Amino acid sequence: MSGGLSVLATELLQYLLSSDEGYSDEQLKRHFGDRYTQLVPHVNELLMFNRLQLYNQGDSLYYKAIKEEAAAKFAGLGPEQILVYQAIERSGNKGIWTRDIKIGTNIAQNTLTKTLKILEQRNLIKSVRSVVSKSKKLYMVFDMVPAKEITGGPWYSDQEFDHDFVNALGEIIVNIVQKGNIVTLQDIAHKVRVSGVSKVDLSLEELELVVNTLIYDYRLEEVSTSGVSLAGQQGVGKRYKVTQSPAEENSVTNSYLTGIPCGSCPVLSQCSEHGVISPRTCEYYQQWLKDAVEMQDEEHQQQGATTAATTAAATAAAANYDW
């Protein structure tokens, strides 16, 4: 016996610790050869000491060692509680619904509810709510940072879309572009970071979504980089400048069909018909729809006026014609 474990259990544990992903049942067979058939009681031994995790990947059974410091966290927990924790751990930063835990572990609802409460009290797991479905709890490992699909990323605060932050960020970006005349996305990113408007670092992709929204609002426009090379800024990508012509003029020269805001929306991935973010609640989409209807009405009125004028002229010409 070594450290409370039998010799073969210790050997098995050391082998499993050599891989963070663990080993499949087939790999254990190849490694232990004739001794493979002797492993069953030693697998149970490791399970009893909370030093082993079993999970299925595809059609294969996998064995993964639990490190000693991690095992200490699970001291006193039963097999079902360990099983629930492992199901939650595998969900990563996307989290997992209670229903999916129940299906994956085949544990009764009452037992599952008690288990989740125990794991939360021991700070092994935590519950979070998605911005898409606030009424449902997702569970993930306690120290896991939720994915942006769950939190809504920097555009959300307390699960609500932060209009004030997005508007303030937009104003700062326009001011940066105005002062710089023609700037790159990297220029904008640096100055936004210095401004301190955001509590978290915004990626270039996130900033570009806001810039695209400002382009839709006719406040910025992209500058062609063909043949242009600013000193020391070769290969920096797109460049932007403040739109000079009034938005009203731009709205006439641009088709209302090509101006739909969805293509440059910073939260498009969270938008759905019945979600928290939807076309019905989107102020940009509603404004675009209103503008589109007004443009159609103006076109119909112009067409009607032209038709009426043509008819009147034809009538007058006919009345004056010497038949």
Coordinates of C-alpha atoms in Angstrom, one line a residue:
M1 CA 0.0 0.0 0.0
S2 CA 1.2 3.6 -0.8
G3 CA -0.6 6.7 0.4
G4 CA -3.6 4.5 1.3
L5 CA -3.7 3.0 -2.2
S6 CA -2.7 -0.5 -3.3
V7 CA 0.3 -1.0 -5.5
L8 CA -1.7 -1.5 -8.7
A9 CA -4.1 1.4 -8.0
T10 CA -1.0 3.6 -7.4
E11 CA 0.5 2.5 -10.7
L12 CA -2.9 3.1 -12.5
L13 CA -3.2 6.6 -11.0
Q14 CA 0.4 7.5 -12.0
Y15 CA -0.3 6.4 -15.6
L16 CA -3.6 8.4 -15.8
L17 CA -1.9 11.5 -14.3
S18 CA 0.4 11.6 -17.3
S19 CA -2.4 12.9 -19.5
D20 CA -4.7 15.8 -18.8
E21 CA -7.4 14.2 -21.1
G22 CA -7.2 10.7 -19.6
Y23 CA -7.0 7.4 -21.4
S24 CA -9.6 5.3 -23.1
D25 CA -10.4 1.7 -22.1
E26 CA -8.5 0.5 -25.2
Q27 CA -5.4 2.4 -24.2
L28 CA -5.6 0.8 -20.7
K29 CA -5.8 -2.6 -22.3
R30 CA -2.7 -2.0 -24.4
H31 CA -0.7 -0.4 -21.5
F32 CA -1.5 -3.1 -18.8
G33 CA -1.6 -6.1 -21.1
D34 CA -2.4 -9.3 -19.2
R35 CA -2.9 -7.3 -15.9
Y36 CA -5.9 -5.4 -17.5
T37 CA -8.4 -7.9 -16.1
Q38 CA -7.1 -7.2 -12.6
L39 CA -7.9 -3.5 -12.7
V40 CA -11.6 -3.6 -11.8
P41 CA -11.1 -3.6 -7.9
H42 CA -8.4 -0.9 -8.2
V43 CA -10.6 1.3 -10.4
N44 CA -13.2 1.1 -7.6
E45 CA -10.5 1.9 -5.1
L46 CA -9.6 5.1 -6.9
L47 CA -13.3 6.0 -7.3
M48 CA -13.7 5.5 -3.5
F49 CA -10.8 7.9 -2.8
N50 CA -12.2 10.5 -5.4
R51 CA -9.1 10.1 -7.5
L52 CA -10.7 8.9 -10.7
Q53 CA -13.3 10.3 -13.1
L54 CA -15.1 8.0 -15.7
Y55 CA -16.8 9.5 -18.7
N56 CA -18.0 8.5 -22.1
Q57 CA -16.7 10.1 -25.3
G58 CA -18.4 8.7 -28.3
D59 CA -18.6 5.0 -27.9
S60 CA -15.5 4.8 -25.7
L61 CA -15.1 4.8 -21.9
Y62 CA -12.4 7.1 -20.6
Y63 CA -10.5 7.2 -17.3
K64 CA -9.2 10.5 -16.1
A65 CA -7.2 11.0 -12.9
I66 CA -8.3 13.6 -10.3
K67 CA -5.3 15.5 -8.8
E68 CA -4.8 15.3 -5.1
E69 CA -5.7 19.0 -4.4
A70 CA -8.8 18.6 -6.4
A71 CA -9.8 15.4 -4.7
A72 CA -9.6 17.2 -1.3
K73 CA -12.5 19.4 -2.5
F74 CA -14.7 16.4 -3.0
A75 CA -14.0 14.8 0.3
G76 CA -17.3 13.6 1.9
L77 CA -19.2 13.7 -1.4
G78 CA -21.1 10.6 -2.6
P79 CA -20.9 9.0 -6.1
E80 CA -24.0 10.8 -7.3
Q81 CA -22.7 14.2 -6.2
I82 CA -19.4 13.5 -8.0
L83 CA -21.3 12.4 -11.1
V84 CA -23.3 15.6 -11.2
Y85 CA -20.2 17.7 -10.7
Q86 CA -18.4 15.9 -13.5
A87 CA -21.4 16.5 -15.9
I88 CA -21.3 20.2 -15.0
E89 CA -17.5 20.3 -15.5
R90 CA -17.7 18.9 -19.0
S91 CA -20.1 21.7 -20.0
G92 CA -17.2 24.2 -19.8
N93 CA -18.0 27.9 -20.0
K94 CA -21.3 27.3 -21.8
G95 CA -22.9 25.8 -18.7
I96 CA -25.6 23.1 -18.6
W97 CA -29.4 23.2 -17.9
T98 CA -30.8 21.1 -15.0
R99 CA -32.7 19.0 -17.5
D100 CA -29.6 18.1 -19.4
I101 CA -27.8 17.1 -16.1
K102 CA -30.8 14.9 -15.2
I103 CA -30.7 13.2 -18.7
G104 CA -26.9 12.7 -18.6
T105 CA -26.7 11.3 -15.1
N106 CA -30.1 9.6 -14.8
I107 CA -30.5 10.9 -11.3
A108 CA -34.0 11.6 -9.8
Q109 CA -35.1 15.2 -9.7
N110 CA -35.3 15.4 -5.9
T111 CA -31.8 14.0 -5.5
L112 CA -30.5 16.2 -8.2
T113 CA -32.0 19.4 -6.5
K114 CA -30.4 18.5 -3.2
T115 CA -27.1 17.6 -4.9
L116 CA -26.9 21.0 -6.8
K117 CA -27.6 22.8 -3.5
I118 CA -24.8 20.9 -1.7
L119 CA -22.3 21.6 -4.6
E120 CA -23.2 25.3 -4.6
Q121 CA -22.8 25.6 -0.8
R122 CA -19.3 24.1 -1.1
N123 CA -18.4 26.6 -3.9
L124 CA -17.8 23.8 -6.4
I125 CA -20.4 25.0 -8.8
K126 CA -22.4 28.2 -9.5
S127 CA -25.6 29.0 -11.2
V128 CA -25.8 31.7 -13.9
R129 CA -28.6 33.0 -16.1
S130 CA -28.4 33.5 -19.8
V131 CA -29.3 36.9 -21.4
V132 CA -31.3 34.9 -23.9
S133 CA -33.4 32.9 -21.3
K134 CA -33.4 34.7 -18.0
S135 CA -35.9 32.3 -16.4
K136 CA -33.6 29.3 -16.7
K137 CA -30.5 28.5 -14.6
L138 CA -27.3 27.3 -16.1
Y139 CA -24.7 25.5 -14.0
M140 CA -21.0 25.6 -14.4
V141 CA -17.8 25.0 -12.3
F142 CA -17.4 27.8 -9.7
D143 CA -14.3 29.4 -11.0
M144 CA -15.4 29.2 -14.7
V145 CA -15.9 32.5 -16.6
P146 CA -19.2 32.3 -18.6
A147 CA -19.0 32.5 -22.4
K148 CA -20.1 35.7 -24.1
E149 CA -23.1 33.9 -25.5
I150 CA -24.3 33.6 -21.9
T151 CA -23.4 37.0 -20.5
G152 CA -24.0 39.0 -23.7
G153 CA -20.4 40.2 -23.5
P154 CA -19.4 43.8 -22.8
W155 CA -22.8 45.1 -24.2
Y156 CA -24.7 43.8 -21.2
S157 CA -24.8 44.9 -17.6
D158 CA -26.8 42.9 -15.0
Q159 CA -28.3 40.9 -17.9
E160 CA -29.7 44.1 -19.5
F161 CA -28.5 45.6 -22.8
D162 CA -26.5 48.6 -21.8
H163 CA -27.7 51.3 -24.1
D164 CA -25.9 54.1 -22.2
F165 CA -22.5 52.3 -22.5
V166 CA -23.0 51.6 -26.3
N167 CA -24.1 55.2 -27.0
A168 CA -21.2 56.6 -24.9
L169 CA -18.7 54.3 -26.7
G170 CA -20.1 55.4 -30.1
E171 CA -19.7 59.1 -29.2
I172 CA -16.1 58.5 -28.1
I173 CA -15.3 56.6 -31.4
V174 CA -16.8 59.4 -33.5
N175 CA -14.7 62.0 -31.5
I176 CA -11.6 59.9 -32.0
V177 CA -12.2 59.6 -35.8
Q178 CA -13.0 63.3 -36.0
K179 CA -9.8 64.4 -34.3
G180 CA -7.7 61.9 -36.3
N181 CA -9.2 62.7 -39.7
I182 CA -8.6 59.3 -41.1
V183 CA -7.9 56.5 -38.5
T184 CA -7.5 52.7 -38.4
L185 CA -9.4 50.3 -36.2
Q186 CA -6.2 49.8 -34.2
D187 CA -6.0 53.6 -33.6
I188 CA -9.6 53.5 -32.3
A189 CA -8.9 50.5 -30.1
H190 CA -5.8 52.2 -28.5
K191 CA -7.6 55.5 -27.7
V192 CA -10.8 53.7 -26.4
R193 CA -8.5 51.7 -24.0
V194 CA -6.9 55.0 -22.9
S195 CA -10.2 56.7 -22.4
G196 CA -11.3 54.1 -19.8
V197 CA -14.9 54.1 -21.1
S198 CA -15.0 50.3 -20.9
K199 CA -14.3 48.3 -17.8
V200 CA -13.0 45.4 -19.9
D201 CA -10.7 45.3 -22.9
L202 CA -12.7 45.3 -26.1
S203 CA -11.4 43.2 -28.9
L204 CA -11.0 44.6 -32.4
E205 CA -14.0 42.5 -33.6
E206 CA -16.2 44.0 -30.9
L207 CA -15.1 47.5 -31.7
E208 CA -15.7 46.9 -35.4
L209 CA -19.3 46.0 -34.7
V210 CA -19.8 49.4 -33.0
V211 CA -18.0 51.1 -35.9
N212 CA -20.3 49.3 -38.4
T213 CA -23.3 50.5 -36.4
L214 CA -22.0 54.1 -36.7
I215 CA -21.6 53.6 -40.4
Y216 CA -25.2 52.5 -40.6
D217 CA -26.2 55.7 -38.7
Y218 CA -24.2 57.7 -41.4
R219 CA -21.9 59.1 -38.8
L220 CA -18.7 57.3 -40.1
E221 CA -17.7 55.9 -43.4
E222 CA -15.0 53.5 -44.5
V223 CA -12.1 55.0 -46.6
S224 CA -10.8 53.0 -49.5
T225 CA -7.2 51.9 -48.8
S226 CA -6.4 51.3 -52.5
G227 CA -3.0 52.9 -53.1
V228 CA -3.0 54.5 -49.7
S229 CA -0.1 53.9 -47.3
L230 CA 0.1 56.0 -44.1
A231 CA 3.6 56.3 -42.7
G232 CA 4.4 53.5 -40.3
Q233 CA 0.9 52.0 -40.7
Q234 CA 1.2 49.6 -43.6
G235 CA -1.2 46.6 -43.4
V236 CA -3.3 48.0 -40.6
G237 CA -6.5 47.2 -42.3
K238 CA -9.6 49.4 -42.7
R239 CA -9.6 53.1 -42.2
Y240 CA -12.5 55.4 -41.3
K241 CA -13.4 59.1 -41.4
V242 CA -16.4 61.1 -40.2
T243 CA -19.3 61.3 -42.8
Q244 CA -19.4 64.8 -44.3
S245 CA -22.7 64.8 -46.0
P246 CA -26.0 65.0 -44.0
A247 CA -27.7 61.7 -43.1
E248 CA -30.8 62.9 -44.9
E249 CA -28.9 63.0 -48.2
N250 CA -27.3 59.6 -47.6
S251 CA -30.7 58.1 -46.8
V252 CA -32.0 59.1 -50.2
T253 CA -29.1 57.8 -52.2
N254 CA -28.9 54.5 -50.3
S255 CA -31.5 51.8 -50.8
Y256 CA -33.6 51.1 -47.8
L257 CA -33.1 47.4 -48.5
T258 CA -29.3 47.6 -48.3
G259 CA -29.4 49.8 -45.2
I260 CA -30.9 47.1 -42.9
P261 CA -29.0 47.3 -39.6
C262 CA -28.8 43.6 -38.8
G263 CA -25.7 43.2 -40.9
S264 CA -23.6 45.4 -38.6
C265 CA -25.5 44.7 -35.3
P266 CA -23.1 44.1 -32.3
V267 CA -25.5 41.7 -30.7
L268 CA -26.9 39.9 -33.7
S269 CA -25.8 36.5 -32.3
Q270 CA -28.2 37.0 -29.4
C271 CA -31.1 38.1 -31.5
S272 CA -34.1 35.8 -31.9
E273 CA -37.8 36.2 -32.5
H274 CA -38.9 35.4 -28.9
G275 CA -35.6 36.3 -27.2
V276 CA -34.7 39.2 -25.0
I277 CA -33.2 40.9 -28.1
S278 CA -35.5 40.6 -31.0
P279 CA -36.5 42.7 -34.1
R280 CA -39.6 43.9 -32.1
T281 CA -37.5 45.4 -29.3
C282 CA -34.6 46.7 -31.5
E283 CA -34.7 50.5 -31.8
Y284 CA -32.4 50.4 -34.9
Y285 CA -34.6 47.9 -36.7
Q286 CA -37.7 49.8 -35.9
Q287 CA -36.2 53.0 -37.1
W288 CA -35.0 51.3 -40.3
L289 CA -38.5 49.9 -40.8
K290 CA -40.1 53.3 -40.3
D291 CA -37.7 54.9 -42.7
A292 CA -38.3 52.1 -45.3
V293 CA -42.1 52.7 -45.1
E294 CA -41.7 56.4 -45.4
M295 CA -39.4 56.1 -48.4
Q296 CA -41.9 53.7 -50.1
D297 CA -44.7 56.2 -49.4
E298 CA -42.6 59.1 -50.9
E299 CA -41.9 57.0 -54.0
H300 CA -45.6 56.2 -54.4
Q301 CA -46.5 59.8 -53.9
Q302 CA -43.9 60.9 -56.5
Q303 CA -45.2 58.3 -58.9
G304 CA -48.7 59.4 -58.3
A305 CA -47.9 63.0 -58.8
T306 CA -46.1 62.2 -62.1
T307 CA -49.0 60.2 -63.3
A308 CA -51.5 62.9 -62.4
A309 CA -49.4 65.6 -64.1
T310 CA -49.1 63.4 -67.2
T311 CA -52.9 62.8 -67.3
A312 CA -53.6 66.5 -66.8
A313 CA -51.3 67.5 -69.6
A314 CA -52.8 64.9 -71.9
T315 CA -56.3 66.1 -71.1
A316 CA -55.4 69.7 -71.7
A317 CA -53.8 68.7 -75.0
A318 CA -56.8 66.8 -76.1
A319 CA -59.2 69.7 -75.2
N320 CA -57.2 72.1 -77.3
Y321 CA -56.8 69.8 -80.2
D322 CA -58.7 70.7 -83.3
W323 CA -60.6 67.5 -84.0

